[in-house]
Tab-separated table of C-alpha atoms in Angstrom:
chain	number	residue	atom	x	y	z
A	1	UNK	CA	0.000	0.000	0.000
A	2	UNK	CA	0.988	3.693	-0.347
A	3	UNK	CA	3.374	4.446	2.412
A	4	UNK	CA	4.980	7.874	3.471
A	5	UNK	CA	8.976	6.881	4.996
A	6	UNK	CA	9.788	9.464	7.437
A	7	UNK	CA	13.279	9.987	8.389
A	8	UNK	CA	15.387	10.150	11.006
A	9	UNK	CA	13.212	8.376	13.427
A	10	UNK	CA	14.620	10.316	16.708
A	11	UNK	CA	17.379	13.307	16.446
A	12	UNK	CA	18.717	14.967	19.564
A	13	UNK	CA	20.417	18.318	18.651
A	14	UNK	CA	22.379	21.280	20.183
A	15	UNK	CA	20.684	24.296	20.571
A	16	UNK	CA	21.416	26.808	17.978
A	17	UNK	CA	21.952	23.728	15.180
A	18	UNK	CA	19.605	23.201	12.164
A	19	UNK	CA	18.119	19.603	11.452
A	20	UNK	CA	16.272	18.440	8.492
A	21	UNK	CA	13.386	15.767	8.416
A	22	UNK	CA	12.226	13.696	5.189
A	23	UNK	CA	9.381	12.314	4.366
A	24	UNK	CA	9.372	10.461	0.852
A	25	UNK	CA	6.266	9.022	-0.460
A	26	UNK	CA	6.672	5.069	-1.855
A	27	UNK	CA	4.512	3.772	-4.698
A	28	UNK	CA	2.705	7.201	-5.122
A	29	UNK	CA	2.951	10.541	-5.866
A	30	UNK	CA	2.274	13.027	-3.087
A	31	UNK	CA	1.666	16.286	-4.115
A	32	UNK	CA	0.658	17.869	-0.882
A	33	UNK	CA	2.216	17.067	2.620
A	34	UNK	CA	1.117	17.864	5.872
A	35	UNK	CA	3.501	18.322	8.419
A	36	UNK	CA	2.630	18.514	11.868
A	37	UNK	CA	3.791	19.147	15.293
A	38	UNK	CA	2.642	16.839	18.708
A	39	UNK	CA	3.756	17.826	22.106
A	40	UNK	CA	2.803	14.756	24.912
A	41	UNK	CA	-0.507	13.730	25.921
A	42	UNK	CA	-1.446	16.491	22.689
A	43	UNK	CA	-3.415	16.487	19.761
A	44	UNK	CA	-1.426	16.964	16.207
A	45	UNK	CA	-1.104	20.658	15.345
A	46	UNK	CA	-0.860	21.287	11.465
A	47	UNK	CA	2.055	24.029	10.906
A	48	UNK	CA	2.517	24.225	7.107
A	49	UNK	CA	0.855	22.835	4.089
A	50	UNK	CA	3.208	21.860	1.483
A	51	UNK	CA	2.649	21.528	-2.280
A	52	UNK	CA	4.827	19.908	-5.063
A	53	UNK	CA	6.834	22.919	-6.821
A	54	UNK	CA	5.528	25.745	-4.606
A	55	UNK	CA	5.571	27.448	-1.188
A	56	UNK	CA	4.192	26.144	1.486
A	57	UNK	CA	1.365	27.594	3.870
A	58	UNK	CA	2.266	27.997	7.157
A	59	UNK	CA	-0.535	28.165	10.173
A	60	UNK	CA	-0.857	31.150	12.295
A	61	UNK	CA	1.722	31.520	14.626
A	62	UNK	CA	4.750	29.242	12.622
A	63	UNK	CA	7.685	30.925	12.045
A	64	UNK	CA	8.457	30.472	8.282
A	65	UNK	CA	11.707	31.467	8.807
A	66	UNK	CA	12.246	28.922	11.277
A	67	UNK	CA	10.504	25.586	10.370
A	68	UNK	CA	12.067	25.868	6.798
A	69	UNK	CA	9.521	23.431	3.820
A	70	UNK	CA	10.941	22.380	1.121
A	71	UNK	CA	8.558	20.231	-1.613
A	72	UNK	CA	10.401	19.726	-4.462
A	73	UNK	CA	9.420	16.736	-5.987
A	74	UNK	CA	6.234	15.256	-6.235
A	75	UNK	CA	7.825	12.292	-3.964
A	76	UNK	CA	9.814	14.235	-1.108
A	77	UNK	CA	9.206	16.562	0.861
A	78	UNK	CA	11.434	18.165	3.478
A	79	UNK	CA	11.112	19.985	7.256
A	80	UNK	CA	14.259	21.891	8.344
A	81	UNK	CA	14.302	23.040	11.849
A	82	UNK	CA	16.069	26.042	11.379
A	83	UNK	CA	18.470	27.559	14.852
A	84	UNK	CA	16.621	25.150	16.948
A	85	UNK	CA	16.087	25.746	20.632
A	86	UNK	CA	14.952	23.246	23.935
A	87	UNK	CA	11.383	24.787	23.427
A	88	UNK	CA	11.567	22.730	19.630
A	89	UNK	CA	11.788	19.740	21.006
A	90	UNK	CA	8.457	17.469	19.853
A	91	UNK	CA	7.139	15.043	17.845
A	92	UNK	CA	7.166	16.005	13.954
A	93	UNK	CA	4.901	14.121	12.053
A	94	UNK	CA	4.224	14.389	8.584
A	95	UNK	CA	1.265	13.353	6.282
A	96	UNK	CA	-0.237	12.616	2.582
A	97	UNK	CA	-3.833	12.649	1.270
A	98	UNK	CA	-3.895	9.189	-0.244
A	99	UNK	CA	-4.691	9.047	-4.086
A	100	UNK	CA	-7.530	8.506	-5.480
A	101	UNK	CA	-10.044	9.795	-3.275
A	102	UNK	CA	-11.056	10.995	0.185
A	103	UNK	CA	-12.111	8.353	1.656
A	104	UNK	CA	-8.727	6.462	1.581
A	105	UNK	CA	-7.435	8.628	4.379
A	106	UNK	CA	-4.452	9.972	4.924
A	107	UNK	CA	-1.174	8.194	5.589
A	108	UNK	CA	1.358	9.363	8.325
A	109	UNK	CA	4.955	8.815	8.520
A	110	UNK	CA	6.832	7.385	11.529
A	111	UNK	CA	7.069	10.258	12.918
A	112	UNK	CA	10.459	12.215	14.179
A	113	UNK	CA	11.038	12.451	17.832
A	114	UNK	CA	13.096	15.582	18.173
A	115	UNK	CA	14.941	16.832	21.250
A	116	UNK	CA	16.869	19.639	21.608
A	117	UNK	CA	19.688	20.065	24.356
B	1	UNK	CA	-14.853	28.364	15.256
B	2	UNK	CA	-14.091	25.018	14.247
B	3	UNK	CA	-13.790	22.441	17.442
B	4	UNK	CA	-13.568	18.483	18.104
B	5	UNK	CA	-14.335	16.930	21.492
B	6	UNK	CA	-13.646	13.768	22.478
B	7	UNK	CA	-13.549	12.164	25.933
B	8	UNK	CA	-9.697	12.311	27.624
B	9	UNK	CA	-9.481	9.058	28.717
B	10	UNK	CA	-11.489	5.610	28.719
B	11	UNK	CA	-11.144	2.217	30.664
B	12	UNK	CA	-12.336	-0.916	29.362
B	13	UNK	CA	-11.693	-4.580	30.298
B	14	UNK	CA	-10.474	-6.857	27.698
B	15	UNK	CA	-13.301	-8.759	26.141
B	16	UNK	CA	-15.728	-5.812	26.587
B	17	UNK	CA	-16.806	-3.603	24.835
B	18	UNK	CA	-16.229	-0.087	24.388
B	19	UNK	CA	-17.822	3.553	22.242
B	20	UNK	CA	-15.814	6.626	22.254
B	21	UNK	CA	-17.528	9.663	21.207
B	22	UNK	CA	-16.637	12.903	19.102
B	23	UNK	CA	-18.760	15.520	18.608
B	24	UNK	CA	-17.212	18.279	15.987
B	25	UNK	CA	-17.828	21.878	14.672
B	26	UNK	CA	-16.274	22.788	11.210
B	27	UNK	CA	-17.091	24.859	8.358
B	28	UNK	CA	-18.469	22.761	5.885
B	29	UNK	CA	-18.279	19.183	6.367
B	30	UNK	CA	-16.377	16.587	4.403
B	31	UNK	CA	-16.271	13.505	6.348
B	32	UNK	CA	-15.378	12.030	9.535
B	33	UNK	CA	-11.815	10.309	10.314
B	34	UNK	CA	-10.797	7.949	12.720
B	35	UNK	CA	-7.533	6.729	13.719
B	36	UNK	CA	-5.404	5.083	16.073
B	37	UNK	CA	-2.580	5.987	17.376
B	38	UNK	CA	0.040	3.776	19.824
B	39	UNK	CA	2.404	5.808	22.125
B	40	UNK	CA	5.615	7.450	20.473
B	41	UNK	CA	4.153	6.154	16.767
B	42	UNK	CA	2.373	8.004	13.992
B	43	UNK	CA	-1.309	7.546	13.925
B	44	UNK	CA	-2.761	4.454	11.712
B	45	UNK	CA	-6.167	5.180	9.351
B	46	UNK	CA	-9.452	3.554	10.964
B	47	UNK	CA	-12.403	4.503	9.571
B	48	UNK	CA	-13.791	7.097	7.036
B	49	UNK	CA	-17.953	7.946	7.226
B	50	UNK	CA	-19.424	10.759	5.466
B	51	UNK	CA	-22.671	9.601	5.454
B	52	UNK	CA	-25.135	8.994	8.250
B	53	UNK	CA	-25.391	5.384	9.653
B	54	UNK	CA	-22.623	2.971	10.764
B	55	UNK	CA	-20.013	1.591	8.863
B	56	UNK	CA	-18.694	-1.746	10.263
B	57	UNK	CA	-14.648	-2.866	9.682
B	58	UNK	CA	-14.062	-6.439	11.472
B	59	UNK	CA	-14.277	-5.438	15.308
B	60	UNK	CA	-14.338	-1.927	15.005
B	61	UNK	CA	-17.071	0.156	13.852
B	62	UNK	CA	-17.932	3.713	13.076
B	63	UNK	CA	-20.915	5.877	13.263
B	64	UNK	CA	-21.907	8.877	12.372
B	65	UNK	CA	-24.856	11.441	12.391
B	66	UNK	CA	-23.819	15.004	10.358
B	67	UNK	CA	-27.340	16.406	11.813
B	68	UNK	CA	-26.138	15.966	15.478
B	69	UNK	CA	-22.034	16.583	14.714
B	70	UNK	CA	-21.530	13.615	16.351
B	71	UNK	CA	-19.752	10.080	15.360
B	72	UNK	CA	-18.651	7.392	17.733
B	73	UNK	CA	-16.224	4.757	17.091
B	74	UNK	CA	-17.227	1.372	18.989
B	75	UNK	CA	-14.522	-1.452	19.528
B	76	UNK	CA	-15.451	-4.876	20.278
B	77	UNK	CA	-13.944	-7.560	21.903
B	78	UNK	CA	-11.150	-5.840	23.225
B	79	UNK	CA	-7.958	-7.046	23.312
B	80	UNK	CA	-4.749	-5.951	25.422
B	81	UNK	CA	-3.342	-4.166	21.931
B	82	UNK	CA	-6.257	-2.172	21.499
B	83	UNK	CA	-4.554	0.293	24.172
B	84	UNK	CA	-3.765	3.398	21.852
B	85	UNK	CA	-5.124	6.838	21.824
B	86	UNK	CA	-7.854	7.505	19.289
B	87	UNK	CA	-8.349	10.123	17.135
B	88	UNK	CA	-11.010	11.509	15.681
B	89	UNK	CA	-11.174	14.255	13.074
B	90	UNK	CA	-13.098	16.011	10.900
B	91	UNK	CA	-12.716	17.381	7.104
B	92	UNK	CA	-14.056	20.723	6.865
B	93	UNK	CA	-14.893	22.379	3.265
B	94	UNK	CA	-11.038	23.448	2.207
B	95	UNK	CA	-10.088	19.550	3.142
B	96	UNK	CA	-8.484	20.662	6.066
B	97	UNK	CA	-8.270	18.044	8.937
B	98	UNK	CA	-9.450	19.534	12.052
B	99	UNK	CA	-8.294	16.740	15.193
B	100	UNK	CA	-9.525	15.848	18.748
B	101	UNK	CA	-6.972	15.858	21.481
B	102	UNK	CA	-7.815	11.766	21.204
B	103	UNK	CA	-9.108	9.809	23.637
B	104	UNK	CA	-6.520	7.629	25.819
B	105	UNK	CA	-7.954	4.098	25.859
B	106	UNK	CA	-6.720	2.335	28.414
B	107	UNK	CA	-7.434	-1.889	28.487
B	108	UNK	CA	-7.490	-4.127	31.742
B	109	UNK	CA	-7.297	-7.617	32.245
């Protein structure tokens, strides 16, 4: 079945350091990406919206400048944590409309388990 | 605004049955999500209704009722790896997935 692979798994940075998340989509196209953010016990906040060859929409109150989308291909899509600081540290999760139609849901990567020291 | 409530946390005991509720509030409506979701893991695609009435999937079943905003997802025979959190969300008119804060289902022997 379609699957999104979401790498790395777990990252534990310095503060001040950038890191960079992928999510490729295997055995289908993904032309929009969902990336969101889950602190514990917390429901998934969407931050950005990304489509295949433009920019991205970010939610109220994400710093574009900081949480850095990159979709460049209709199979990757990237999340760079940009000068990242303890306060970063969550659960990243991304996520792809599956094709076809709506009611085939959406499919989620792993997820990224970021920590920032 | 748009909203999603869903009960914190639920006990059940294994064997037993179990309904967790959502009631939501969007603008527009296109469809009903539910998913599960095991600690430190991404969440996994349950259920999909968009129409009123229940839509059954092996021991888990969905419901829904767009004149009420409410759905309820109803798990049967419970067993031990049914303990997850579950999701529920809610498509509003753009596609936009508006979620619940999930419901923490916890299973007992």
């Amino acid at each position: 079945g379609a699957v999104v692979s979401q790498h790395p798994s777990w990252v534990i940075c310095k503060s001040g350091t950038s890191v960079k998340i992928e999510c490729r989509s295997l055995d289908f196209q993904a032309t929009t990406m969902f990336w969101y953010r889950q602190f514990p016990k917390q429901s998934l906040m969407l931050m950005a919206t990304s489509n295949e060859g433009s920019k991205a929409t970010y939610e109220q109150g994400v710093e574009k400048d900081k949480f850095l989308i990159n979709h460049a291909s209709l199979t990757l899509s990237t999340l760079t944590v940009t000068s990242a600081h303890p306060e970063d540290s969550s659960f990243y999760i991304c996520s792809a409309p599956l094709p076809r139609q709506v009611s085939s849901g959406y499919t989620f990567g792993s997820g990224t388990r970021l920590t920032v020291v | 605004g748009q909203n999603i409530d869903q009960p914190t946390e639920m006990t059940a005991t294994e064997g037993a049955i179990v309904q967790i509720n959502c009631t939501y509030q969007t603008s527009g409506f296109n469809g009903l999500f539910w998913y599960q979701q095991h600690a430190g893991e991404a969440p996994t695609f349950l259920s999909y209704n968009v129409l009123d009435g229940l839509e059954e999937k092996g021991r888990f079943s969905s419901f829904l009722s767009r004149s009420k905003g409410y759905s309820y997802l109803l798990l049967k025979e419970l067993q031990m790896k049914d303990s997850a959190s579950y999701l529920c969300a809610a498509m509003d008119s753009n596609y936009q997935l508006i979620w619940g804060a999930g419901t923490k289902l916890i299973i007992k022997p």
